[in-house]
Short mmCIF file of C-alpha atoms and ligand atoms in Angstrom, two decimals:
data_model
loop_
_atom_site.label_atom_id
_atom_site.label_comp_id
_atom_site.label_asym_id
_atom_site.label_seq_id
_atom_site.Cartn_x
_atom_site.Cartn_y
_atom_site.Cartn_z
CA UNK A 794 0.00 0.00 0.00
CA UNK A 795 0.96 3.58 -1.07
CA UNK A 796 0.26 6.17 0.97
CA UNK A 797 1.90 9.54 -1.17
CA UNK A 798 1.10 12.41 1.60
CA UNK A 799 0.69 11.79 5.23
CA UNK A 800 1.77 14.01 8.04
CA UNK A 801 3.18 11.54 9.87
CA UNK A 802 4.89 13.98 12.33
CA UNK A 803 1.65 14.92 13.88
CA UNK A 804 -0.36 11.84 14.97
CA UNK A 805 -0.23 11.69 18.54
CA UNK A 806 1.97 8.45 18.67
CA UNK A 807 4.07 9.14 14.89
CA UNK A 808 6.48 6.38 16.39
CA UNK A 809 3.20 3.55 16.77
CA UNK A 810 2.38 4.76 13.45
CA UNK A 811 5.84 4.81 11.91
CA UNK A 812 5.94 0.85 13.08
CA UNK A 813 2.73 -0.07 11.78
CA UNK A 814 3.53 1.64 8.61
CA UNK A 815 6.86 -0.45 8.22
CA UNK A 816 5.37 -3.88 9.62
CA UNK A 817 2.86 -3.30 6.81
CA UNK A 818 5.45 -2.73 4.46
CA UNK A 819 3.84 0.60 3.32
CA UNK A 820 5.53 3.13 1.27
CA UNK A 821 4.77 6.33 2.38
CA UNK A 822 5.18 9.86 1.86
CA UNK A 823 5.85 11.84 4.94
CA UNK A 824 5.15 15.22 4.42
CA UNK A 825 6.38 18.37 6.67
CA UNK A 826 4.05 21.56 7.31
CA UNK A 827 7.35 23.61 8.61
CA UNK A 828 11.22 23.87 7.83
CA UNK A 829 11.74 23.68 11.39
CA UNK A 830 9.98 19.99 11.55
CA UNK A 831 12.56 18.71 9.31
CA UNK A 832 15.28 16.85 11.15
CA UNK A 833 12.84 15.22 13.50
CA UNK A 834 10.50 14.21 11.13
CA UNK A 835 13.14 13.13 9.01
CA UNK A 836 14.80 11.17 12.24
CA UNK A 837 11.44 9.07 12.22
CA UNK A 838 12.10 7.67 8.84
CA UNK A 839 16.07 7.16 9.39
CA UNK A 840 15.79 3.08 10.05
CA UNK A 841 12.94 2.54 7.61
CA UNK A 842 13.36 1.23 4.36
CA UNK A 843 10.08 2.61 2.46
CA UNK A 844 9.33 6.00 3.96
CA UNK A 845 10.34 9.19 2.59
CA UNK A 846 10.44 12.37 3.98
CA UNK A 847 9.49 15.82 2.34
CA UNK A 848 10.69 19.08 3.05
CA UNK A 849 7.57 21.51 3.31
CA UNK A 850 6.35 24.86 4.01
CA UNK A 851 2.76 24.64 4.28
CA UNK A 852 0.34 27.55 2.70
CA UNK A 853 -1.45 28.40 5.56
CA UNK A 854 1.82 28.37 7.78
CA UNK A 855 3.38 30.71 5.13
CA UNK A 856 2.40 34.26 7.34
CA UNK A 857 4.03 32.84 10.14
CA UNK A 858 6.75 30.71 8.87
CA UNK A 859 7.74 33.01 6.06
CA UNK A 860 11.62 33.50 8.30
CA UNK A 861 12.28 29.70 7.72
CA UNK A 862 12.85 29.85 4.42
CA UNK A 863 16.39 29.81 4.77
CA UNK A 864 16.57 26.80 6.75
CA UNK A 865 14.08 25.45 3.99
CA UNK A 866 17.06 26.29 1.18
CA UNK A 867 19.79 24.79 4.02
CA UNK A 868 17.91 21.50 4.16
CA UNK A 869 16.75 21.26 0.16
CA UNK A 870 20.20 19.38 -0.67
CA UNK A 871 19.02 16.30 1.98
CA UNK A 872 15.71 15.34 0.12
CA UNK A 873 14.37 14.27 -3.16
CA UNK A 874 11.26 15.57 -1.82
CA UNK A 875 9.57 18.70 -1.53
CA UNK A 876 5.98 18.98 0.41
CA UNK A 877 3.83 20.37 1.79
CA UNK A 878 3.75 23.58 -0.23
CA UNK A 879 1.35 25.24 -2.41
CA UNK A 880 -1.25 28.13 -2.36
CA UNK A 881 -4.47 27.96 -0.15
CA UNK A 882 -7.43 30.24 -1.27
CA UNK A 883 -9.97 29.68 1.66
CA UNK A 884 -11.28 33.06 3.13
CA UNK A 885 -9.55 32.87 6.30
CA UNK A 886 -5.99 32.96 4.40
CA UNK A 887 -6.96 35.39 1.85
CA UNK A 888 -5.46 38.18 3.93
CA UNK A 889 -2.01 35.86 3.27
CA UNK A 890 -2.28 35.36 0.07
CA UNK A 891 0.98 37.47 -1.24
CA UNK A 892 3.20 36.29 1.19
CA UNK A 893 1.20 32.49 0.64
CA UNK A 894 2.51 33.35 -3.27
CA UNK A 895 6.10 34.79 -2.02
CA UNK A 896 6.91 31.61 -0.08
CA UNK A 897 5.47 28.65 -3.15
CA UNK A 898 7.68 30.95 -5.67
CA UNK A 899 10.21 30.79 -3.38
CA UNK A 900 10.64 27.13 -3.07
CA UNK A 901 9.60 26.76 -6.59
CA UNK A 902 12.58 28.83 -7.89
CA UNK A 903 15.22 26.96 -5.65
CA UNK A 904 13.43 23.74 -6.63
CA UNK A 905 14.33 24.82 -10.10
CA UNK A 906 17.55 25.97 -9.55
CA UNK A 907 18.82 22.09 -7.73
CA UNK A 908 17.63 20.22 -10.29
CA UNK A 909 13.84 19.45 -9.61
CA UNK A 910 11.92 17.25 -6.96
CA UNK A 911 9.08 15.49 -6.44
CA UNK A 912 6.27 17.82 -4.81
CA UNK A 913 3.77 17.35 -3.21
CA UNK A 914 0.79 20.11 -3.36
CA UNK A 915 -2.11 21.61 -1.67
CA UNK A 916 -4.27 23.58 -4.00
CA UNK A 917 -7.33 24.08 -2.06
CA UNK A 918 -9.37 26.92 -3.83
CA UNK A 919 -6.69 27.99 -5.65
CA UNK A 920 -6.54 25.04 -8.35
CA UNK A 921 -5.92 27.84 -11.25
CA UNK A 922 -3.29 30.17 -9.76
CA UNK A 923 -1.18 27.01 -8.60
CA UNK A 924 -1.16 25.84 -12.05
CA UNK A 925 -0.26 29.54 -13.38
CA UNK A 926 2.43 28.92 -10.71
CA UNK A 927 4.01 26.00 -12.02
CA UNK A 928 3.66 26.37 -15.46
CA UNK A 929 5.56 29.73 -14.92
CA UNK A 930 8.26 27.27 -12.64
CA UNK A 931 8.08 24.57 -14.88
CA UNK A 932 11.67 22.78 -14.04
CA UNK A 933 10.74 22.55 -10.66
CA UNK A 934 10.08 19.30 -10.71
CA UNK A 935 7.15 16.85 -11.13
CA UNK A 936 4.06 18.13 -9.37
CA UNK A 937 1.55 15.91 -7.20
CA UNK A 938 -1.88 17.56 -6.34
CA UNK A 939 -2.77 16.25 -3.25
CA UNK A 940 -6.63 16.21 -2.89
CA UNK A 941 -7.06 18.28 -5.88
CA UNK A 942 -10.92 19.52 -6.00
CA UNK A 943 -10.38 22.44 -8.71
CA UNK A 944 -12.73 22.19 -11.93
CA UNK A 945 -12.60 19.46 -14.76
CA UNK A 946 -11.26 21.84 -16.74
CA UNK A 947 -8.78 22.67 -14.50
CA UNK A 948 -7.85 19.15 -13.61
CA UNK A 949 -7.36 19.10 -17.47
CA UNK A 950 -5.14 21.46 -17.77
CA UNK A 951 -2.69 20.05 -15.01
CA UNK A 952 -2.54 17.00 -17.06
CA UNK A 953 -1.52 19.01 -19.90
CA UNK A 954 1.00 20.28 -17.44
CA UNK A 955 2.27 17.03 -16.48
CA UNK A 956 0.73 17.19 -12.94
CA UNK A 957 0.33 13.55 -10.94
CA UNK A 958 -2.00 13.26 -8.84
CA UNK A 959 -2.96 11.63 -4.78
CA UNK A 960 -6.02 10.89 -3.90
CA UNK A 961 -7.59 9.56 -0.60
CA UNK A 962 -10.54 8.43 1.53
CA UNK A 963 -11.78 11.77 2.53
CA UNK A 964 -11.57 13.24 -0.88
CA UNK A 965 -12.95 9.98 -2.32
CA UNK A 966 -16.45 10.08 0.13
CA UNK A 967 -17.46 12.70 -2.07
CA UNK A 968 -19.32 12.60 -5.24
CA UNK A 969 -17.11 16.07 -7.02
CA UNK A 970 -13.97 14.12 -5.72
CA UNK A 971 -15.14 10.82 -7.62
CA UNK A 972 -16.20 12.50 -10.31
CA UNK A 973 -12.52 13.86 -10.77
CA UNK A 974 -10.71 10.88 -9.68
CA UNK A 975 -12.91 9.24 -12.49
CA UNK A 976 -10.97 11.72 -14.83
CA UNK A 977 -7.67 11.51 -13.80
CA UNK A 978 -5.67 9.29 -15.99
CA UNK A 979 -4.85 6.09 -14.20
CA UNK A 980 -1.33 6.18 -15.03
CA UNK A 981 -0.83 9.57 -13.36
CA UNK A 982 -2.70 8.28 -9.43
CA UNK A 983 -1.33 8.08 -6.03
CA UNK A 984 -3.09 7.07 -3.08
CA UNK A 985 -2.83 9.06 -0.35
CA UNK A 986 -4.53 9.32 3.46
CA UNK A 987 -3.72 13.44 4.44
CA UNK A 988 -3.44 12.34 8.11
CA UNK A 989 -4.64 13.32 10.79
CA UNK A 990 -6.08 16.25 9.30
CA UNK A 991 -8.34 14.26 6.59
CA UNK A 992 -11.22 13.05 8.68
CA UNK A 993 -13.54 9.93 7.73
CA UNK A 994 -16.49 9.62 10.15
CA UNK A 995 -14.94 11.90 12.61
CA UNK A 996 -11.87 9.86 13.03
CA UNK A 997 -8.25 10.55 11.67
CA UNK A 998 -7.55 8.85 8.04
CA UNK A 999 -4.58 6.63 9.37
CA UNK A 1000 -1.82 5.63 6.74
CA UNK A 1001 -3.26 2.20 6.16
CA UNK A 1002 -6.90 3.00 5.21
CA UNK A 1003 -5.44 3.96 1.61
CA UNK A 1004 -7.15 0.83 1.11
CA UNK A 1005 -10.43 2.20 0.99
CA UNK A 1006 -9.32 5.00 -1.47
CA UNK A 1007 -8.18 1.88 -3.61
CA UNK A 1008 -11.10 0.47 -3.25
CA UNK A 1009 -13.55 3.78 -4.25
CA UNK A 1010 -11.21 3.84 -7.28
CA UNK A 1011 -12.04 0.39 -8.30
CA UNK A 1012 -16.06 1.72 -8.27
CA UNK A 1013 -15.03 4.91 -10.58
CA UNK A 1014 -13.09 3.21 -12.80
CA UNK A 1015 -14.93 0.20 -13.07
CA UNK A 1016 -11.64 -1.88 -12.62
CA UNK A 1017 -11.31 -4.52 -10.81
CA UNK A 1018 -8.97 -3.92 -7.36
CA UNK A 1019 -6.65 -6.12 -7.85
CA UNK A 1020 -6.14 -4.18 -11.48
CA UNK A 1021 -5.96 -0.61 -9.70
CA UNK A 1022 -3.26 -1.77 -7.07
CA UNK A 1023 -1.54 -2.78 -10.06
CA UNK A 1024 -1.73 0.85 -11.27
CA UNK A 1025 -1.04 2.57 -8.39
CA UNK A 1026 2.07 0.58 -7.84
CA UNK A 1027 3.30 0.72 -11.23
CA UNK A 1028 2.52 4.57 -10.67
CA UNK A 1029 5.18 4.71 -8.11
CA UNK A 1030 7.83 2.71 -9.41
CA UNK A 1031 7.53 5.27 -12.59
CA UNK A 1032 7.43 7.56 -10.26
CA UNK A 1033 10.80 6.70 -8.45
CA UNK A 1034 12.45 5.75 -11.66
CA UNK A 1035 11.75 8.77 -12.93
CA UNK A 1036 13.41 10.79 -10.10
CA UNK A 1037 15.93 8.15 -9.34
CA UNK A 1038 14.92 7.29 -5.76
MN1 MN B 1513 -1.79 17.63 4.08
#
């Protein structure tokens, strides 16, 4: 199982979950909200063999966290992996939004500039001016909208743009975000869980219940599940090959 953007780093017990993660032999993403929650976060993947860490700055931490970015550009070298970043367009961060641009450009550029990783991206209500974004930083990398819920014709154009894409269980319970996963092309599809934040029934997605994502993507594409874990872990291995991981 796959699970391509968890914040591993804040689940009460990340070490419980770090162990069930590995004794499931999971491959996961673990994805950083701050700079500063780098080198422990990264620490919690040191003796695993299929976890990854990315380096992130997360859009609605940008206001506050906006003085890390040098640590960000100190720590870039250590990872293939870049995440969580991105632009958040929700009313309450509005007020944010140049500095919310400053920082994504920011990391985009230096991205750019050491030879491209893999991001992962938040795009929440701002599906259009992220893909402005990276088409302007194109070089940075490949892109990975996490939970994208922009328009169809939106999530068309980030294909043109050579966008991937992670889906999970929360995005999944909802009819737009099956309609869109139905759209995405299979060969381009990550499965993802967004924990803790991404709720299901009031509880905390944990890394493992990727499986129901797998198994919502069977229904919308009419595939049979042992056919779309085939996908989604040839996905990765392209995916890895791709950025030599
Ligand atoms: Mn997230």
């Amino acid at each position: 199982m796959i699970d391509f953007h968890c914040h591993l780093d804040l689940y009460p017990d990340p070490l419980a979950i770090r162990d069930e993660c590995d004794s499931r032999g999971m491959y996961v993403l673990s994805v950083t909200t701050t700079p500063s929650a780098w080198q422990g976060t990264s620490a919690l993947a040191a003796q695993t063999k299929r976890i990854r860490t990315a380096l992130g700055l997360h859009p609605q931490l940008a206001h506050e966290r906006m003085n890390e970015l040098p640590l960000f550009d100190s720590y870039l070298p250590e990872t293939r992996y870049v995440g969580e970043i991105g632009l958040d367009g929700a009313p309450e961060f509005r007020r944010q939004w140049s500095t919310q641009v400053a920082v994504f450009e920011h990391i985009l550029a230096r991205c750019r500039e050491t030879g491209g990783r893999t991001m992962s991206i938040h795009s929440r209500r701002a599906s259009r001016a992220v893909l402005d974004t990276l088409e302007r930083f194109s070089g940075a990398g490949t892109p990975i909208l996490h939970w994208f819920s922009g328009s169809f014709g939106e999530l068309d154009r980030a294909v043109a743009l050579g966008c991937w894409f992670s889906v999970g269980p929360a995005m999944l319970a909802g009819e737009k975000g099956r309609a869109l996963a139905a759209r995405m092309p299979r060969e381009r599809v990550l499965t993802e869980s967004d924990g803790p934040f991404a709720q299901v029934n009031g509880e905390s997605v944990m890394p493992w219940q990727v499986e129901k994502a797998l198994d919502a993507l069977s229904t919308v594409w009419s595939l049979p599940s042992e056919e779309v874990r085939q996908y989604i872990r040839d996905n990765l291995r392209r995916l890895l090959e791709k950025n030599r991981d």
